[in-house]
mmCIF file of C-alpha atoms and ligand atoms in Angstrom:
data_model
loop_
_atom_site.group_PDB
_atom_site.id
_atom_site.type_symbol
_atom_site.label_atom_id
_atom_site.label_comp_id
_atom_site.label_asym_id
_atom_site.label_seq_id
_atom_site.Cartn_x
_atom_site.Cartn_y
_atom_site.Cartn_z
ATOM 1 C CA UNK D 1 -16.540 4.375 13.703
ATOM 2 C CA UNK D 2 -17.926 4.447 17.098
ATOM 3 C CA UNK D 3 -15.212 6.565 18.750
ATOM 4 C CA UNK D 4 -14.987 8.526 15.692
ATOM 5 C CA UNK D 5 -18.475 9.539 16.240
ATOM 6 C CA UNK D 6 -18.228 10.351 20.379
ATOM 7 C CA UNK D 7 -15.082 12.179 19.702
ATOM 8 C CA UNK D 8 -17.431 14.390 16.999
ATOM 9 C CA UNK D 9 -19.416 15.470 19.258
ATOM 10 C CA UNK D 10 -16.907 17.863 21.163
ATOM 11 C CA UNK D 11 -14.191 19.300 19.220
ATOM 12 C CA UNK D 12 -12.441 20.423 21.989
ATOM 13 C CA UNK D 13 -12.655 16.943 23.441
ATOM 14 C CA UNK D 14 -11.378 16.206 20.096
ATOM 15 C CA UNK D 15 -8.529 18.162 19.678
ATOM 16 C CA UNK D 16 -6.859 17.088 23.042
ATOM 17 C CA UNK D 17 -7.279 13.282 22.552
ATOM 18 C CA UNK D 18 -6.273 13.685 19.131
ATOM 19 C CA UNK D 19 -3.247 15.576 20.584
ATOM 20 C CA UNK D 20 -3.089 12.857 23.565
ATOM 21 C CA UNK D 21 -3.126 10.247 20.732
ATOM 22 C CA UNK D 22 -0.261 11.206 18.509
ATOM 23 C CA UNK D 23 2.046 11.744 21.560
ATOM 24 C CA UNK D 24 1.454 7.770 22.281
ATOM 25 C CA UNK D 25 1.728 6.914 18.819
ATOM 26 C CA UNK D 26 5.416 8.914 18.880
ATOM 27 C CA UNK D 27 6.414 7.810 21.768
ATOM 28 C CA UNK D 28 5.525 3.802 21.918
ATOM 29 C CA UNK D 29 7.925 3.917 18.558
ATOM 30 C CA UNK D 30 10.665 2.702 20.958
ATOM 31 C CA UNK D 31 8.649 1.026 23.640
ATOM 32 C CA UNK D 32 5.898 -0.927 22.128
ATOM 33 C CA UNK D 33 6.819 -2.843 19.148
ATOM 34 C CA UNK D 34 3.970 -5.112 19.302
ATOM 35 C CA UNK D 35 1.401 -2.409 19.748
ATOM 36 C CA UNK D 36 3.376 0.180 18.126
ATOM 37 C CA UNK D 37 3.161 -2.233 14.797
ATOM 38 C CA UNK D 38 -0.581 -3.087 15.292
ATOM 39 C CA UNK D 39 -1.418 0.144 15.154
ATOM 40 C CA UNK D 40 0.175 0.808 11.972
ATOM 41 C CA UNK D 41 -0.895 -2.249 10.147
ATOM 42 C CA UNK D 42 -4.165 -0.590 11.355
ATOM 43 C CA UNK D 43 -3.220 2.570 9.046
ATOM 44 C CA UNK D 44 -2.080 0.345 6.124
ATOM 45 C CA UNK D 45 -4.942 -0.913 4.768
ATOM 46 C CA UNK D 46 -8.132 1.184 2.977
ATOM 47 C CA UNK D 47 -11.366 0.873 5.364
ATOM 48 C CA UNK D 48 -13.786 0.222 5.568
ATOM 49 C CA UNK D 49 -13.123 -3.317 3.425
ATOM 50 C CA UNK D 50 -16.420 -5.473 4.776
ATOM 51 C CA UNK D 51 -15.166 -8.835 2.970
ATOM 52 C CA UNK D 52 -17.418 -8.915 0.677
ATOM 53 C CA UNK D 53 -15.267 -7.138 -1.882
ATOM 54 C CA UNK D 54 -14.923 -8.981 -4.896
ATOM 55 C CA UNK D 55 -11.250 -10.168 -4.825
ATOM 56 C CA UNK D 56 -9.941 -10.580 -8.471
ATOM 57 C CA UNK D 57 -6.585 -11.873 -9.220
ATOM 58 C CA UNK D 58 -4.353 -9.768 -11.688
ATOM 59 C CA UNK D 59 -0.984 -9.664 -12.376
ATOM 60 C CA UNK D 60 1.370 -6.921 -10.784
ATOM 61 C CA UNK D 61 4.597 -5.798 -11.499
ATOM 62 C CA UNK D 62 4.814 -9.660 -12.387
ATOM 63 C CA UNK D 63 3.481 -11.433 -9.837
ATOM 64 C CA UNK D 64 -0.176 -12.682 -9.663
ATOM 65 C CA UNK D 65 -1.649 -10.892 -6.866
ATOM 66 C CA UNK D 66 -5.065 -10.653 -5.253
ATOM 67 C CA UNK D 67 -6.553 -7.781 -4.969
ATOM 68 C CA UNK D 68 -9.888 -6.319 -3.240
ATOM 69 C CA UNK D 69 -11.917 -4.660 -6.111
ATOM 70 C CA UNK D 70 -14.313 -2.156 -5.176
ATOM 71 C CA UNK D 71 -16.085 0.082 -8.201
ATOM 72 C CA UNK D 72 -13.481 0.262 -10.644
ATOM 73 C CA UNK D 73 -10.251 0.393 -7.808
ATOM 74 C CA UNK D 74 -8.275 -1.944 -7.267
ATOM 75 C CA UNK D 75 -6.841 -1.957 -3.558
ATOM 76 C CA UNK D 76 -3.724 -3.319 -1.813
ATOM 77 C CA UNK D 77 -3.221 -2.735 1.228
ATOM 78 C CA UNK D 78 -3.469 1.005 1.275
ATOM 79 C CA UNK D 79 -3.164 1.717 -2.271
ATOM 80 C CA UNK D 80 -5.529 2.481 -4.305
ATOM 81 C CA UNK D 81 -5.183 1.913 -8.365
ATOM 82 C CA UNK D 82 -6.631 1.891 -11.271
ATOM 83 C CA UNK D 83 -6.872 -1.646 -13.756
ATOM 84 C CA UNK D 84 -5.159 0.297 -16.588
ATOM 85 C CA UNK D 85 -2.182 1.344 -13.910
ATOM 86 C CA UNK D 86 -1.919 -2.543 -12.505
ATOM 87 C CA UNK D 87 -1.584 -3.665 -15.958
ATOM 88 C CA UNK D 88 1.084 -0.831 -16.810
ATOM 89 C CA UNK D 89 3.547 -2.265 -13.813
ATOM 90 C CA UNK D 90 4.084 -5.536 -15.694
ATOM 91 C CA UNK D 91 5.158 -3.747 -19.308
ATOM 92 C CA UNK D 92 7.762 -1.529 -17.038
ATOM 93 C CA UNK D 93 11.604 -1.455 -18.184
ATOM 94 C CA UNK D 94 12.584 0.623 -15.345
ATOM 95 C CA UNK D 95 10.884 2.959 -12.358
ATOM 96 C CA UNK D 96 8.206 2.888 -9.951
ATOM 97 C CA UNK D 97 5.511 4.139 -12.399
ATOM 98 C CA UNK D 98 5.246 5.596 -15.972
ATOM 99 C CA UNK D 99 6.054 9.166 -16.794
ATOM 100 C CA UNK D 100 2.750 10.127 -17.628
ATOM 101 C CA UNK D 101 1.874 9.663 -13.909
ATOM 102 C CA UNK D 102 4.049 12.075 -12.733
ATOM 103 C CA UNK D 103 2.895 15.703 -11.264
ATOM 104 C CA UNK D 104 3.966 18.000 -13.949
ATOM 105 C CA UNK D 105 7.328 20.253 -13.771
ATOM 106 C CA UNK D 106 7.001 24.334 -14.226
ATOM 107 C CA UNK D 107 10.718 25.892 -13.597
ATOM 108 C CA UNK D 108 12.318 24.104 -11.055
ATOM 109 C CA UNK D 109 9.723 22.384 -9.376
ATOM 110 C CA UNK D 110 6.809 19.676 -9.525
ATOM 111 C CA UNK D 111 3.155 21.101 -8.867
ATOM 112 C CA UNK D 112 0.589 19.303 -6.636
ATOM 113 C CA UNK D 113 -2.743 21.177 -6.555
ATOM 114 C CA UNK D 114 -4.586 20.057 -3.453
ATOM 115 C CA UNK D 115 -7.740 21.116 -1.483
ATOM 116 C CA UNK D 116 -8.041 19.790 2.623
ATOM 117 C CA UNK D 117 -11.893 18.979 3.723
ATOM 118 C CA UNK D 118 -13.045 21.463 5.857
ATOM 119 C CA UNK D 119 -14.119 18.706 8.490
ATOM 120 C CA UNK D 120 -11.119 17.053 8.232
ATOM 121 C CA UNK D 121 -9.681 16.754 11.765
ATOM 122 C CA UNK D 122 -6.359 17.886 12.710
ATOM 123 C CA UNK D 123 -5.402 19.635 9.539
ATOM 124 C CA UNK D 124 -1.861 20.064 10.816
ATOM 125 C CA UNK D 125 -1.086 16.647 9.647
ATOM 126 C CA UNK D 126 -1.404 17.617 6.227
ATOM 127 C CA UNK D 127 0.373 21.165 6.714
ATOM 128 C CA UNK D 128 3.566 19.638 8.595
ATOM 129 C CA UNK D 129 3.501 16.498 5.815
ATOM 130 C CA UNK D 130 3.187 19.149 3.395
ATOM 131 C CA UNK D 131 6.048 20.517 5.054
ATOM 132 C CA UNK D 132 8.561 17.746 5.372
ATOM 133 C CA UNK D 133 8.139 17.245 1.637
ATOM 134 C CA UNK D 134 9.164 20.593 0.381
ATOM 135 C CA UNK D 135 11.691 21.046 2.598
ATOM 136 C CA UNK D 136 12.879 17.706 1.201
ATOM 137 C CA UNK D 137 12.263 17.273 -2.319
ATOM 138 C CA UNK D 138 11.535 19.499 -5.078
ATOM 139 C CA UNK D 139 7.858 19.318 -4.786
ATOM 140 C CA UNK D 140 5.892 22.044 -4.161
ATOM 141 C CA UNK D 141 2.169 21.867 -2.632
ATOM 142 C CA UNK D 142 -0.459 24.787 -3.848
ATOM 143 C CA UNK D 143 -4.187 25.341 -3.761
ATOM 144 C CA UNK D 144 -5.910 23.995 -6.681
ATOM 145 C CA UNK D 145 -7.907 26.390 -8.098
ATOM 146 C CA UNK D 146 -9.315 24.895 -11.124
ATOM 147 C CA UNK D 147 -6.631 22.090 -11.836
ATOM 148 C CA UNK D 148 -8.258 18.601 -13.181
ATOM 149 C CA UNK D 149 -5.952 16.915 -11.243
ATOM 150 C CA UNK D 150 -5.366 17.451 -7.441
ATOM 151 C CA UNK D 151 -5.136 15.827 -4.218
ATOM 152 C CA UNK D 152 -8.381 16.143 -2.035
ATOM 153 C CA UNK D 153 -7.157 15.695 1.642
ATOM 154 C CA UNK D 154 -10.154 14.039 2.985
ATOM 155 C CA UNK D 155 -11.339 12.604 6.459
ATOM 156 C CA UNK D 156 -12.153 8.624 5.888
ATOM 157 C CA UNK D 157 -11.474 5.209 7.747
ATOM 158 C CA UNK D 158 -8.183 4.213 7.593
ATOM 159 C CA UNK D 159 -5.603 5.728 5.673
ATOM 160 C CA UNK D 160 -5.068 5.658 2.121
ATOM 161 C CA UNK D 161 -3.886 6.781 -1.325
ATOM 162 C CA UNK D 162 -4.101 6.509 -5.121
ATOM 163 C CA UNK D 163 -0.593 6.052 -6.593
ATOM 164 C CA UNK D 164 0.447 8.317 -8.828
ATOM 165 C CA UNK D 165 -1.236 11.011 -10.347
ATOM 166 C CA UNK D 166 -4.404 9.807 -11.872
ATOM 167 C CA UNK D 167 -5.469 13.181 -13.831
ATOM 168 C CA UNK D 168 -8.480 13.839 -11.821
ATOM 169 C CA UNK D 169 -9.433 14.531 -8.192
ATOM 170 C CA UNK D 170 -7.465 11.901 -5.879
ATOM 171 C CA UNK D 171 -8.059 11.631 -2.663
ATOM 172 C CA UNK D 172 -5.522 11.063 -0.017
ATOM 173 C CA UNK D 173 -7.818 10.009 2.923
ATOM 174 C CA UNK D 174 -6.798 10.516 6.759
ATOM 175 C CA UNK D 175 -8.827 8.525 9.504
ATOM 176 C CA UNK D 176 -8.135 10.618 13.479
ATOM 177 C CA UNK D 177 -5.051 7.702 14.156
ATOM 178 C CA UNK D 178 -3.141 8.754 11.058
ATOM 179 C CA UNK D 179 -0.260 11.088 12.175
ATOM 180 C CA UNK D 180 1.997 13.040 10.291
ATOM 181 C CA UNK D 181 4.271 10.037 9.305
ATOM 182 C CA UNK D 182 1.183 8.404 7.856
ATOM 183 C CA UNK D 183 0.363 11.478 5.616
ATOM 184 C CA UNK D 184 4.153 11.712 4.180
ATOM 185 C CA UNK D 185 3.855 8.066 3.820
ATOM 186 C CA UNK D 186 0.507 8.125 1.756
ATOM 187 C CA UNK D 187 1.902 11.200 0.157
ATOM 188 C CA UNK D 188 4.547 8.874 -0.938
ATOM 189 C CA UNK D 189 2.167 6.811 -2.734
ATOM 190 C CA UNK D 190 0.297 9.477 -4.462
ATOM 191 C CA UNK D 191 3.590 10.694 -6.507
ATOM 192 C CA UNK D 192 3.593 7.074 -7.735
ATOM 193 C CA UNK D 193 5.939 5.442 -4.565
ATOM 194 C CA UNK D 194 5.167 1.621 -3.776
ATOM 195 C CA UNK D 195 6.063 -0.445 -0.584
ATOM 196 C CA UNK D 196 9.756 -0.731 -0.051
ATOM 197 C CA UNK D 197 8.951 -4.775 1.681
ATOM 198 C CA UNK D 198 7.984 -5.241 -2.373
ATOM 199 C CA UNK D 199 11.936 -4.599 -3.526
ATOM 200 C CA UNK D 200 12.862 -6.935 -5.927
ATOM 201 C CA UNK D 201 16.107 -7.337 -3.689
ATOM 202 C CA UNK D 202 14.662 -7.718 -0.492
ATOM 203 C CA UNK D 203 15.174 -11.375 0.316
ATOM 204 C CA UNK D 204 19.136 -10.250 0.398
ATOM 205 C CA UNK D 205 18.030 -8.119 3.639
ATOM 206 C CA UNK D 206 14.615 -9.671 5.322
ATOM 207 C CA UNK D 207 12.676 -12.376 5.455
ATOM 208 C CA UNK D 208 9.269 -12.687 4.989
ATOM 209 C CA UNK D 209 7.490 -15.244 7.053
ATOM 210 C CA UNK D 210 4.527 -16.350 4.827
ATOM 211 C CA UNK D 211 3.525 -18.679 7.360
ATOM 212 C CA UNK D 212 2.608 -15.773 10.167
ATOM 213 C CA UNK D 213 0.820 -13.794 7.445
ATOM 214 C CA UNK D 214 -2.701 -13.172 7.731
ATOM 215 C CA UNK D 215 -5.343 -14.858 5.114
ATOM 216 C CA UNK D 216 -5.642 -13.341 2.107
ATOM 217 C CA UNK D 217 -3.005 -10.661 2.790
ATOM 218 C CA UNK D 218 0.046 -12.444 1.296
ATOM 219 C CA UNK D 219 -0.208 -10.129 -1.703
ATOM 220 C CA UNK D 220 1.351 -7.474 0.268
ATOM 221 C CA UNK D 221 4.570 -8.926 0.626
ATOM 222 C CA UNK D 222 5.076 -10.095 -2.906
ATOM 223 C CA UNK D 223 8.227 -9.185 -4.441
ATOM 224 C CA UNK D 224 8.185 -6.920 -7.404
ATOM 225 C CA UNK D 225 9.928 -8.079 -10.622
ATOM 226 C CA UNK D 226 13.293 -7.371 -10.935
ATOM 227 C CA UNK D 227 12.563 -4.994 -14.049
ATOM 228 C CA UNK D 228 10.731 -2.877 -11.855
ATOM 229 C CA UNK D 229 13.726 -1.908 -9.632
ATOM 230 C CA UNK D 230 12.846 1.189 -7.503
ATOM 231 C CA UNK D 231 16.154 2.026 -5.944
ATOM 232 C CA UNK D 232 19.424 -0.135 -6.282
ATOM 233 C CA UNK D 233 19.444 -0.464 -2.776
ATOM 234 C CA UNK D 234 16.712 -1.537 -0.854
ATOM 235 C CA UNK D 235 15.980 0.292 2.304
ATOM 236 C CA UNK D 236 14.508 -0.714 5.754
ATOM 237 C CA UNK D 237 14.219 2.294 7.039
ATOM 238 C CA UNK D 238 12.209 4.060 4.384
ATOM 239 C CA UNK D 239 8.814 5.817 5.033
ATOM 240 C CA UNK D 240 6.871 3.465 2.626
ATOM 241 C CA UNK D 241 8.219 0.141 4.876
ATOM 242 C CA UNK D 242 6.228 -1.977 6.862
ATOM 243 C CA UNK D 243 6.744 -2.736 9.927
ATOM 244 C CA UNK D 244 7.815 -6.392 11.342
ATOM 245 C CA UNK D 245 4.268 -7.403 12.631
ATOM 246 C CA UNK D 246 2.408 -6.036 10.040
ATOM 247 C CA UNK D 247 -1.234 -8.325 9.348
ATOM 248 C CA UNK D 248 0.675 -10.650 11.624
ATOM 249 C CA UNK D 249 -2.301 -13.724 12.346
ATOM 250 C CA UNK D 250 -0.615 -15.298 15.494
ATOM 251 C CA UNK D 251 1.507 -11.756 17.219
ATOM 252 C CA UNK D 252 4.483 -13.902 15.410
ATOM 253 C CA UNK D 253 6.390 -10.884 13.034
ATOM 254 C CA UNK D 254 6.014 -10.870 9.326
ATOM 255 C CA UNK D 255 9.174 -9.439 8.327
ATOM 256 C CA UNK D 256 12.628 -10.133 10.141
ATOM 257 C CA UNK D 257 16.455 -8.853 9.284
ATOM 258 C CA UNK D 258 18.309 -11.270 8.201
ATOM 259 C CA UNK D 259 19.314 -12.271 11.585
ATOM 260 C CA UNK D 260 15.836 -12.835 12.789
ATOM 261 C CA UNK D 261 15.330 -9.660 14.750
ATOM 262 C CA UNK D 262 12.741 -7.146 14.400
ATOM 263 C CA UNK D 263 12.677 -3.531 13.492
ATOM 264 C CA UNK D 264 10.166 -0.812 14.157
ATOM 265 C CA UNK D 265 7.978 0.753 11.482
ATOM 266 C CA UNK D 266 9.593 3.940 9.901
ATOM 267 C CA UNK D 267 7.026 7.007 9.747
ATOM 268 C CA UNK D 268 8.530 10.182 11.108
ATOM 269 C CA UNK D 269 10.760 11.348 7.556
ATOM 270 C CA UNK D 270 11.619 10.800 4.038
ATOM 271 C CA UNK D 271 14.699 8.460 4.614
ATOM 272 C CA UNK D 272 17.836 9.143 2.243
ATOM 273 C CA UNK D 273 17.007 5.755 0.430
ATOM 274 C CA UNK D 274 13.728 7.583 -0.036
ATOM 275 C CA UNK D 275 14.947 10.911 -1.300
ATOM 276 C CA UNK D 276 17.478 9.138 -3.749
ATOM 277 C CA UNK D 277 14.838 7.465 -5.752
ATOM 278 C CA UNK D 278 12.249 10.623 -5.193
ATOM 279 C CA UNK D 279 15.697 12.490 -6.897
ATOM 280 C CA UNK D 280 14.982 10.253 -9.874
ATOM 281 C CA UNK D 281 11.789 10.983 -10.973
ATOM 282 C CA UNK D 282 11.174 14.697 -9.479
ATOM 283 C CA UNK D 283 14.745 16.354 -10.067
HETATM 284 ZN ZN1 LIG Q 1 1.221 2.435 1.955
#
C-alpha cells in the first residue's frame, strides 16, 4: 500500500516503473523461478485478507474446503464466489460451472459488457487481455451501457475475480504488479474457469507437497471431484495453473512433475488445453 501510494503521487514516475516492472516480471519467467513464483503467489490471492476473516468450512466441488468469508463472498485464493455458487459445484454432472453462469450468446459470439476505472493504472493490461481473448475465443468485450451484468475493471490490492457471471456488476480487480497474463488469467475466472492444480486427474501428472504448503492454504490444492471434470486432459501449462512455489512456507515447491522437477508459472496466453475446454462452453 505504501509504494502504491509514492508511486501515486507522480504518474509519470508511475508509468515508467510500472513499465520497468512488467519487463522484470517477463523476463525473470526463465531466470528466477523462486522469485518469479513469489511474485505470482503474490497475485493469487484477494488482498487485502487481515486474518481476521471469518474462515467457514463448506464443501466444494466435493471436498470440504476452508474458505475466508468476507460479507457474503466466499474467497479462495483469488476467487471470489458466492455461497449459492459453492454449493452448486457439488450437485455438478459435468463442466466447470452451470449454464446459467455463462455470458449470454447473440449471433456468433458471447457478450461481456465491461467498464475500466478511470484511475485504474496501466489500462493497457486490460486492452491487450481484452485482446488475447478475442483473438482467441469467441468472446467479444463491449462497453456496458446499461447491462445488469458487467465486468468493472477496477484498481485494488492484489488481483482477483468473481467466477462466472454473477448477473450484476463484477469486478475484476488489478493491483500495479498484475500484468497482462494476470488479467487473461482472472479473466479466465470470471467466464466461470477454476484452477487447473484442482483437476480431478492431476495426481497422474504432479504432486502436491502438502507438507511445504503454507497454513491454512491447503484448500487451494484440493482436487476437484471427478464429476466435475474440466477438460479430459489436465494441463500444466494452462493460464489458470499455479506455479511450483506457490504459498510455499519453507522456499521448498508446492507442486512438482512427476519426476520431481519444477515448472514455471504459465501467464503470457490462453494455452490449447485452455482454449479446448473454453470451446466447450463458449462455441
Ligand atoms: Zn486464479
Amino acid at each position: 500500500m505504501k509504494t502504491s501510494r509514492l508511486l501515486s503521487l507522480s504518474a509519470i514516475t508511475l508509468s515508467v516503473l510500472l513499465f520497468t516492472n512488467c519487463q522484470t516480471e517477463d523476463e525473470s519467467v526463465s531466470t528466477e523461478i523462486n522469485q518469479e513464483s513469489s511474485k505470482s503467489e503474490a497475485s493469487a490471492e484477494v488482498y487485502p485478507l487481515t486474518g481476521n476473516e471469518k474462515i467457514v468450512t463448506k464443501m466444494f466441488f466435493g471436498e470440504e474446503t476452508e474458505f475466508n468469508q468476507v460479507d457474503n463472498n466466499l474467497i479462495l485464493g483469488d476467487m471470489i464466489l458466492s455461497p449459492e455458487q459453492v454449493e452448486e459445484t457439488n450437485i455438478l454432472e459435468k463442466g466447470v460451472i452451470r449454464r446459467n453462469r455463462h455470458w449470454p450468446k447473440s449471433g456468433s459470439y458471447y457478450y461481456i459488457p465491461y467498464t475500466v476505472d478511470s484511475n485504474l493504472p496501466n489500462k493497457g493490461r486490460v486492452t491487450s487481455a481484452i485482446n488475447h481473448w478475442e483473438s482467441k475465443t469467441k468472446i467479444r468485450f463491449i462497453k456496458r451501457t446499461n447491462q445488469r451484468a458487467y465486468i468493472r475493471f477496477r484498481s485494488g490490492s492484489g488481483c482477483s475475480s468473481s467466477v462466472g457471471r454473477t448477473g450484476g456488476r463484477q469486478n475484476i480487480t488489478l493491483a500495479s504488479g498484475c500484468s497482462t497474463g494476470n488479467t487473461i488469467h482472472e479473466i479466465g475466472h470470471a467466464i466461470g474457469m477454476y484452477h487447473e492444480q484442482q483437476h480431478p486427474k492431476r495426481d497422474n501428472y504432479v504432486t502436491v507437497n502438502f507438507n511445504n504448503i503454507k497454513s491454512g492454504k491447503a484448500s487451494n490444492f484440493n482436487k476437484r471431484s471427478s464429476s466435475s471434470v474440466r477438460t479430459s486432459t489436465f494441463d500444466i501449462g494452462s493460464i489458470m495453473m499455479y506455479g511450483s512455489y506457490f504459498f510455499s512456507k519453507n522456499g521448498k515447491p508446492t507442486i512438482v512433475r512427476k519426476n520431481g522437477s519444477t515448472f514455471n508459472v504459465q501467464r503470457r496466453a490462453l494455452s490449447s488445453g485452455d482454449l479446448s475446454v473454453i470451446r466447450r462452453y463458449y462455441n
